Coordinates of N, CA and C in Angstrom, one line a residue:
P265 N -7.5 9.6 7.9 CA -7.7 10.8 8.8 C -7.3 11.8 8.3
T266 N -7.5 13.3 8.7 CA -6.7 14.3 8.0 C -6.6 15.2 8.9
L267 N -5.5 16.4 8.8 CA -5.2 17.0 9.6 C -6.1 18.4 9.5
P268 N -6.4 18.9 10.4 CA -6.8 20.2 10.2 C -5.9 21.5 9.2
T269 N -6.3 22.2 8.4 CA -5.7 22.8 7.7 C -4.3 23.3 8.1
P270 N -4.2 24.1 9.1 CA -3.1 24.6 9.5 C -1.9 23.7 9.8
L271 N -2.5 22.6 10.8 CA -1.3 21.5 11.0 C -1.0 20.6 9.6
E272 N -2.0 20.6 8.8 CA -1.6 19.8 7.1 C -0.3 21.1 6.6
G273 N -0.6 22.4 6.8 CA 0.4 23.7 6.4 C 1.7 23.2 6.9
V274 N 1.7 23.1 7.7 CA 3.0 23.2 8.9 C 3.7 22.1 8.1
V275 N 3.0 20.5 8.4 CA 3.7 19.5 7.6 C 4.0 19.7 5.9
M276 N 3.5 20.3 5.3 CA 4.0 20.4 4.0 C 4.9 21.4 3.7
A277 N 4.8 22.3 4.7 CA 6.1 23.8 4.9 C 7.4 22.7 5.1
R278 N 7.5 21.8 6.2 CA 8.4 21.2 6.5 C 8.9 20.5 5.5
F279 N 8.0 19.3 4.7 CA 8.0 18.8 3.5 C 8.6 19.2 2.6
D280 N 8.1 20.3 2.2 CA 8.5 20.9 0.7 C 10.0 21.6 1.1
R281 N 10.8 21.6 2.4 CA 12.1 22.0 2.1 C 13.0 21.0 2.1
L282 N 12.7 19.9 2.4 CA 13.3 18.9 1.9 C 13.7 18.8 0.5
P283 N 14.9 18.3 0.3 CA 15.4 17.9 -1.2 C 14.4 17.3 -2.0
A284 N 14.3 17.3 -3.1 CA 13.7 16.6 -4.1 C 13.6 15.1 -4.0
D285 N 15.1 14.5 -3.6 CA 15.2 13.1 -3.7 C 14.4 12.5 -2.3
Q286 N 14.7 13.2 -1.5 CA 13.8 12.9 -0.1 C 12.3 13.1 -0.3
Q287 N 12.0 13.9 -0.7 CA 10.5 14.2 -0.9 C 9.6 13.0 -1.7
S288 N 10.7 12.7 -3.4 CA 10.1 11.6 -3.7 C 10.1 10.3 -3.2
L289 N 11.1 10.0 -2.3 CA 10.9 8.7 -1.6 C 10.1 8.6 -0.7
L290 N 9.7 10.0 0.3 CA 8.5 9.9 0.8 C 7.0 10.1 0.4
K291 N 7.1 10.4 -0.7 CA 5.7 10.3 -1.6 C 5.6 8.6 -1.7
T292 N 6.7 8.1 -2.0 CA 6.3 6.7 -2.6 C 6.2 5.9 -1.5
L293 N 6.7 6.0 -0.4 CA 6.6 5.7 1.0 C 4.9 5.4 1.3
A294 N 4.7 6.6 1.2 CA 3.5 7.3 1.8 C 2.4 6.5 1.0
V295 N 2.7 5.8 0.0 CA 1.5 4.8 -0.7 C 1.9 3.8 -0.2
F296 N 2.9 3.1 0.1 CA 3.2 1.7 0.7 C 2.6 1.9 2.0
G297 N 2.1 2.7 2.8 CA 1.6 2.5 4.1 C 2.1 3.2 5.3
E298 N 1.9 2.7 6.1 CA 1.6 3.6 7.4 C 3.5 3.2 8.0
T299 N 3.2 1.6 7.9 CA 4.6 0.8 8.6 C 4.7 0.0 7.4
F300 N 5.9 -0.6 7.3 CA 6.5 -1.4 6.1 C 8.0 -1.9 6.7
P301 N 8.1 -3.1 6.4 CA 9.7 -3.5 6.7 C 10.5 -3.0 6.0
I302 N 11.8 -2.9 6.3 CA 12.8 -2.2 6.0 C 13.2 -2.6 4.6
E303 N 13.2 -4.0 4.1 CA 13.4 -4.2 2.6 C 12.3 -4.0 2.0
V304 N 11.2 -3.8 2.2 CA 10.2 -3.3 1.5 C 10.7 -1.5 1.1
A305 N 11.1 -0.9 2.2 CA 11.4 0.4 2.1 C 12.6 0.6 1.4
K306 N 13.8 -0.1 1.3 CA 14.6 -0.1 0.5 C 14.8 -0.5 -0.7
T307 N 13.6 -1.5 -1.4 CA 13.2 -1.4 -2.6 C 12.3 -0.7 -3.1
A308 N 11.6 0.1 -2.5 CA 10.8 1.0 -3.1 C 11.6 2.2 -3.4
A309 N 13.0 2.9 -2.2 CA 13.8 3.6 -2.7 C 14.5 3.9 -4.1
E310 N 15.1 2.4 -4.0 CA 15.6 1.8 -5.3 C 14.9 2.1 -6.6
S311 N 13.4 1.8 -6.3 CA 12.2 1.8 -7.5 C 12.3 3.3 -7.9
C312 N 12.2 4.4 -6.8 CA 11.8 5.4 -7.5 C 13.4 6.3 -7.6
G313 N 14.3 5.6 -7.7 CA 15.7 5.9 -8.2 C 16.4 6.8 -7.1
S314 N 16.0 6.4 -6.3 CA 16.6 6.9 -4.6 C 17.6 6.4 -4.1
D315 N 18.5 6.7 -3.3 CA 19.6 5.7 -2.8 C 18.9 5.3 -1.4
P316 N 18.8 4.2 -1.0 CA 18.1 3.5 0.3 C 18.6 4.2 1.3
A317 N 20.1 4.7 1.4 CA 20.8 5.5 2.4 C 19.6 6.9 3.1
L318 N 19.2 6.9 1.9 CA 18.4 8.5 2.1 C 17.6 8.1 3.3
L319 N 17.1 6.4 3.3 CA 15.9 6.2 4.4 C 16.2 6.8 5.9
D320 N 17.8 6.3 6.4 CA 18.6 6.6 7.6 C 18.8 8.2 7.2
I321 N 19.0 8.9 6.3 CA 19.4 10.4 6.3 C 17.6 11.0 6.7
I322 N 16.7 10.6 6.3 CA 15.3 10.9 6.9 C 14.9 10.6 8.3
G323 N 15.1 9.6 8.5 CA 15.2 9.0 9.7 C 15.6 9.3 10.9
V324 N 16.8 9.9 10.4 CA 17.4 10.7 11.9 C 16.9 12.1 12.3
H325 N 16.4 12.6 11.5 CA 15.6 13.8 12.1 C 14.4 13.5 12.5
G326 N 13.7 12.4 12.4 CA 12.5 12.1 12.9 C 11.2 12.2 12.8
E327 N 11.1 13.6 12.0 CA 10.0 14.2 11.5 C 9.0 13.5 10.8
F328 N 9.1 12.6 9.6 CA 8.8 12.3 8.9 C 8.6 10.4 9.2
I329 N 9.9 9.7 9.1 CA 9.7 8.5 9.4 C 11.0 8.0 10.4
A330 N 10.7 6.9 11.0 CA 11.6 6.6 12.0 C 11.7 4.5 11.8
R331 N 12.7 4.4 12.3 CA 12.9 2.6 12.4 C 12.0 2.4 13.4
Q332 N 10.9 1.5 13.6 CA 10.5 1.2 14.8 C 11.2 -0.2 15.4
A333 N 12.0 -0.9 14.5 CA 12.7 -2.1 15.1 C 13.5 -2.3 14.2
A334 N 14.2 -3.3 14.6 CA 15.7 -3.4 13.5 C 15.1 -3.9 12.2
D335 N 13.8 -4.2 11.7 CA 13.2 -4.4 10.5 C 12.5 -3.9 10.0
T336 N 11.8 -2.5 10.8 CA 10.3 -2.0 10.3 C 11.0 -0.1 10.5
I337 N 9.8 0.0 9.7 CA 10.2 1.6 9.2 C 8.6 2.1 9.5
S338 N 8.6 3.0 10.2 CA 7.0 3.7 9.9 C 7.1 5.2 10.0
F339 N 5.8 6.1 9.6 CA 5.8 7.3 9.3 C 5.7 7.6 10.9
M340 N 6.1 8.8 11.5 CA 5.8 9.6 12.9 C 4.4 9.6 13.1
H341 N 3.5 9.4 12.0 CA 1.9 9.5 12.8 C 1.2 9.5 11.2
S342 N 0.4 9.2 11.5 CA -0.8 8.5 10.3 C -1.2 9.6 9.4
H343 N -1.4 10.9 10.1 CA -1.7 12.3 9.7 C -0.4 12.6 9.0
I344 N 0.4 12.5 9.2 CA 1.6 12.7 8.6 C 1.6 12.4 7.0
R345 N 1.7 10.8 7.5 CA 1.5 9.9 5.9 C 0.6 10.5 4.9
S346 N -0.8 10.3 5.5 CA -1.8 10.7 4.8 C -1.9 12.2 4.1
T347 N -1.0 13.4 4.5 CA -1.0 14.2 4.2 C -0.3 14.0 2.9
I348 N 1.1 13.8 3.0 CA 2.2 13.6 2.0 C 1.2 12.9 0.5
Y349 N 0.4 11.5 1.4 CA -0.2 10.6 0.4 C -1.4 11.8 -0.6
E350 N -2.2 12.2 0.2 CA -3.1 13.1 -0.5 C -2.5 14.4 -1.3
S351 N -0.9 15.0 -1.2 CA -0.4 15.7 -2.2 C -0.2 15.5 -3.2
L352 N -0.1 13.7 -3.6 CA 0.0 12.8 -5.0 C -1.1 13.3 -5.9
D353 N -0.7 13.4 -7.2 CA -1.8 13.6 -8.1 C -2.0 12.3 -8.5
F354 N -3.1 12.3 -9.2 CA -3.9 10.9 -9.4 C -3.3 9.9 -9.8
I355 N -2.6 10.4 -11.1 CA -1.4 9.6 -11.8 C -0.7 8.9 -11.5
S356 N 0.0 9.6 -10.4 CA 1.5 9.3 -9.5 C 1.1 8.5 -8.7
R357 N 0.1 8.2 -8.0 CA -0.4 7.6 -6.8 C -1.2 6.5 -7.6
K358 N -1.7 6.2 -8.4 CA -1.9 4.8 -9.1 C -0.9 4.5 -9.6
D359 N 0.0 5.4 -10.4 CA 1.1 4.5 -10.4 C 2.2 3.9 -9.1
L360 N 2.2 4.2 -8.3 CA 3.1 4.3 -7.5 C 2.5 2.9 -6.6
H361 N 1.0 3.1 -6.4 CA 0.3 2.0 -5.7 C 0.3 0.6 -7.0
V362 N 1.0 0.5 -8.2 CA 1.0 -0.9 -8.7 C 2.4 -0.9 -8.5
L363 N 3.5 -0.3 -8.2 CA 5.1 -0.2 -7.9 C 4.8 -0.8 -6.5
A364 N 3.7 -0.9 -5.4 CA 3.6 -1.2 -4.2 C 3.2 -2.9 -4.4
A365 N 2.0 -2.7 -5.1 CA 1.8 -4.1 -5.3 C 2.6 -5.1 -5.7
R366 N 3.7 -4.7 -6.8 CA 5.1 -5.3 -7.6 C 6.0 -5.8 -6.1
T367 N 6.1 -4.4 -5.7 CA 6.8 -4.8 -4.5 C 6.5 -6.0 -3.5
Y368 N 5.6 -5.5 -3.0 CA 5.2 -6.9 -2.0 C 5.1 -8.0 -2.4
Q369 N 4.8 -8.2 -4.0 CA 4.4 -9.6 -4.2 C 6.0 -10.2 -4.1
R370 N 6.9 -9.4 -4.3 CA 8.2 -9.9 -4.7 C 8.6 -9.8 -3.2
L371 N 8.4 -9.6 -2.0 CA 9.1 -9.6 -0.5 C 8.0 -10.0 0.5
L372 N 6.6 -10.0 0.4 CA 6.0 -10.7 1.3 C 6.2 -12.2 1.1
P373 N 5.6 -13.1 2.3 CA 5.6 -14.1 2.4 C 4.6 -14.6 1.2
V374 N 4.6 -15.5 0.5 CA 3.9 -16.2 -0.5 C 2.9 -16.9 0.3
G375 N 1.4 -16.9 0.1 CA 0.5 -17.9 0.4 C -0.1 -17.6 1.9
R376 N 0.2 -16.5 2.3 CA -0.4 -15.9 3.3 C -1.4 -15.2 2.9
A377 N -2.9 -15.3 3.6 CA -4.0 -14.4 2.9 C -3.7 -12.9 3.5
E378 N -3.1 -12.7 4.2 CA -3.0 -11.2 4.6 C -2.1 -10.5 3.6
S379 N -1.0 -11.3 3.4 CA -0.3 -10.6 2.4 C -0.4 -10.6 1.2
M380 N -1.4 -11.4 0.8 CA -2.0 -11.5 -0.5 C -3.1 -10.2 -0.5
H381 N -3.9 -10.0 0.5 CA -5.0 -8.6 0.7 C -4.0 -7.5 0.3
T382 N -2.9 -7.4 1.1 CA -2.3 -5.9 1.0 C -1.7 -6.1 -0.5
I383 N -0.9 -7.0 -1.4 CA -1.0 -6.6 -2.6 C -1.9 -6.2 -3.6
A384 N -3.1 -7.0 -3.6 CA -4.2 -6.9 -4.3 C -4.9 -5.6 -3.5
F385 N -4.9 -4.9 -2.6 CA -5.5 -3.8 -2.4 C -4.8 -2.8 -3.3
H386 N -3.0 -3.1 -3.4 CA -2.1 -1.9 -4.0 C -2.7 -2.0 -5.5
Y387 N -2.9 -3.4 -6.0 CA -3.1 -3.6 -7.5 C -4.5 -2.9 -7.8
M388 N -5.3 -2.9 -7.0 CA -7.0 -2.2 -7.1 C -6.7 -0.9 -7.0
S389 N -6.2 -0.5 -6.5 CA -6.0 1.1 -6.1 C -5.0 1.7 -7.2
G390 N -4.3 0.7 -7.9 CA -3.5 1.4 -8.8 C -4.2 1.0 -10.3
E391 N -5.8 0.3 -10.3 CA -6.7 0.6 -11.2 C -6.1 -1.1 -12.3
S392 N -5.5 -1.3 -11.8 CA -5.0 -2.8 -12.2 C -6.0 -4.0 -11.5
I393 N -7.1 -4.1 -12.0 CA -8.4 -4.7 -11.2 C -7.9 -6.1 -11.6
I394 N -7.9 -6.3 -12.7 CA -8.0 -7.9 -12.9 C -6.7 -8.5 -11.9
E395 N -5.7 -8.1 -11.9 CA -4.5 -8.9 -11.2 C -4.9 -8.7 -9.8
G396 N -5.3 -7.7 -9.2 CA -5.9 -7.4 -7.8 C -6.9 -8.7 -7.5
A397 N -7.8 -8.4 -8.2 CA -9.0 -9.8 -8.3 C -8.5 -11.1 -8.1
D398 N -7.4 -11.3 -9.1 CA -6.8 -12.4 -9.3 C -6.4 -12.8 -7.8
I399 N -5.6 -11.9 -7.3 CA -5.0 -12.4 -6.1 C -5.6 -12.7 -4.9
I400 N -6.7 -11.6 -4.7 CA -7.8 -11.3 -3.7 C -8.6 -12.5 -3.5
L401 N -8.9 -13.1 -4.8 CA -9.6 -14.7 -4.8 C -8.8 -15.7 -4.4
K402 N -7.3 -15.6 -4.5 CA -6.7 -16.4 -3.8 C -6.7 -16.5 -2.4
A403 N -6.6 -15.2 -2.0 CA -6.5 -14.8 -0.5 C -7.9 -15.5 0.0
A404 N -8.6 -14.9 -0.7 CA -10.7 -15.8 0.1 C -10.4 -17.2 0.1
E405 N -9.8 -17.9 -0.9 CA -9.4 -19.0 -1.0 C -8.9 -20.0 0.1
L406 N -7.6 -19.1 0.1 CA -6.9 -19.5 1.4 C -7.4 -19.5 2.6
A407 N -8.0 -18.5 2.9 CA -8.6 -18.2 4.2 C -9.9 -19.3 4.2
H408 N -10.4 -19.6 3.0 CA -11.5 -20.2 3.5 C -11.1 -21.5 3.8
V409 N -10.1 -22.2 3.1 CA -9.5 -23.7 3.3 C -8.7 -23.6 5.0
A410 N -8.1 -23.0 5.2 CA -7.9 -22.7 6.5 C -9.1 -22.2 7.8
N411 N -10.4 -22.4 6.8 CA -11.1 -22.0 8.1 C -11.5 -20.6 9.1
A412 N -10.7 -19.6 8.3 CA -11.0 -18.5 8.6 C -11.8 -18.1 7.8
L413 N -13.1 -18.1 8.2 CA -14.6 -17.8 7.8 C -14.6 -16.1 7.5
P414 N -14.2 -15.5 8.6 CA -14.4 -14.2 8.5 C -14.0 -13.1 7.6
S415 N -12.4 -13.6 7.9 CA -11.5 -13.1 6.4 C -11.8 -13.5 5.5
A416 N -12.6 -14.7 5.0 CA -12.8 -15.3 3.7 C -13.9 -14.5 2.9
L417 N -14.9 -14.6 3.8 CA -16.5 -13.7 3.7 C -15.7 -12.5 3.4
R418 N -14.9 -11.7 4.3 CA -14.6 -10.0 3.5 C -13.8 -10.3 2.6
Y419 N -13.0 -11.2 2.0 CA -12.0 -10.8 0.7 C -13.1 -11.1 -0.4
Y420 N -14.4 -12.2 -0.6 CA -15.0 -12.2 -0.9 C -16.3 -11.2 -1.5
Q421 N -16.5 -10.5 -0.1 CA -17.0 -9.6 -0.4 C -16.5 -7.9 -1.3
S422 N -15.3 -8.0 -0.9 CA -14.5 -6.9 -1.7 C -14.6 -7.0 -3.1
L423 N -14.4 -8.5 -3.5 CA -14.7 -8.8 -4.9 C -16.0 -8.7 -5.4
F424 N -17.0 -9.2 -4.8 CA -18.1 -8.8 -5.2 C -19.1 -7.5 -5.3
A425 N -18.3 -6.9 -4.7 CA -18.0 -5.0 -4.4 C -17.8 -4.7 -6.3
C426 N -16.9 -4.9 -6.8 CA -16.4 -4.5 -8.0 C -16.5 -5.9 -8.7
K427 N -17.5 -6.8 -9.0 CA -18.1 -7.7 -9.8 C -18.0 -7.1 -11.1
D428 N -18.7 -6.1 -11.3 CA -18.8 -5.7 -12.8 C -18.0 -6.1 -13.5
S429 N -16.4 -5.3 -13.0 CA -15.0 -5.1 -13.7 C -14.3 -6.7 -13.8
L430 N -14.9 -7.7 -13.2 CA -14.1 -8.9 -13.1 C -14.8 -9.5 -14.7
D431 N -13.6 -10.4 -14.8 CA -13.6 -11.5 -15.7 C -14.8 -12.8 -15.3
P432 N -15.5 -13.4 -16.2 CA -17.1 -13.6 -16.0 C -16.5 -14.7 -14.9
D433 N -15.3 -15.9 -15.3 CA -15.1 -16.7 -14.3 C -14.8 -16.6 -12.7
I434 N -14.3 -15.5 -12.5 CA -14.2 -14.9 -11.2 C -15.6 -14.2 -10.9
Q435 N -16.2 -13.5 -11.7 CA -17.5 -13.4 -11.0 C -18.5 -15.1 -10.8
Y436 N -18.2 -16.1 -10.9 CA -19.1 -17.0 -10.8 C -18.5 -17.4 -9.8
K437 N -16.9 -17.6 -9.4 CA -16.4 -18.2 -8.0 C -17.0 -17.7 -6.8
V438 N -17.1 -16.1 -7.3 CA -17.4 -15.2 -6.1 C -18.9 -15.3 -5.5
V439 N -19.7 -15.4 -6.7 CA -21.3 -15.7 -6.1 C -21.4 -16.9 -5.8
S440 N -20.9 -18.1 -6.5 CA -21.1 -19.0 -5.8 C -20.5 -19.5 -4.4
R441 N -19.5 -18.9 -4.0 CA -19.0 -18.8 -2.7 C -19.5 -18.1 -1.5
L442 N -20.4 -16.9 -2.1 CA -21.2 -16.2 -1.1 C -22.9 -16.7 -1.4
G443 N -23.0 -17.3 -2.0 CA -24.2 -18.2 -2.5 C -25.2 -17.1 -2.5

């Protein structure tokens, strides 16, 4: 979702008035998603060279992000997040998606298909197709074993969509599962 140009301009005008370290942190968080655990946000802050205390400073004003619960931070609106995200150049966006994948990989519960799908999404968005495909294949297999067939099918289909970029062994597994 994108904002009409005048509203996007208002968001960016307010964003541009922030100090550079706060802008950098918000750009990083925009790649991580609309809502994320506080530990993910703190790790993201450290990864982009910011003090995690900036999360509280930015959140106090409530223009961009706010704590939703003791352990969750969200952008105030999806349009704010998408406007900041779209302001990133392609290379920065790609690099930040890989950072998000690695951060989520360290902090999200291992062995949950949903967590693995989030990690795979960020790897693939960062053009780390092999890492993303490997993880989404594991997520699909977990969902399949757990009899969550609609989820498993969705994961296998997302792999099939990028099959030409995949290792032949992964291609074979995907095609054999999809029939």
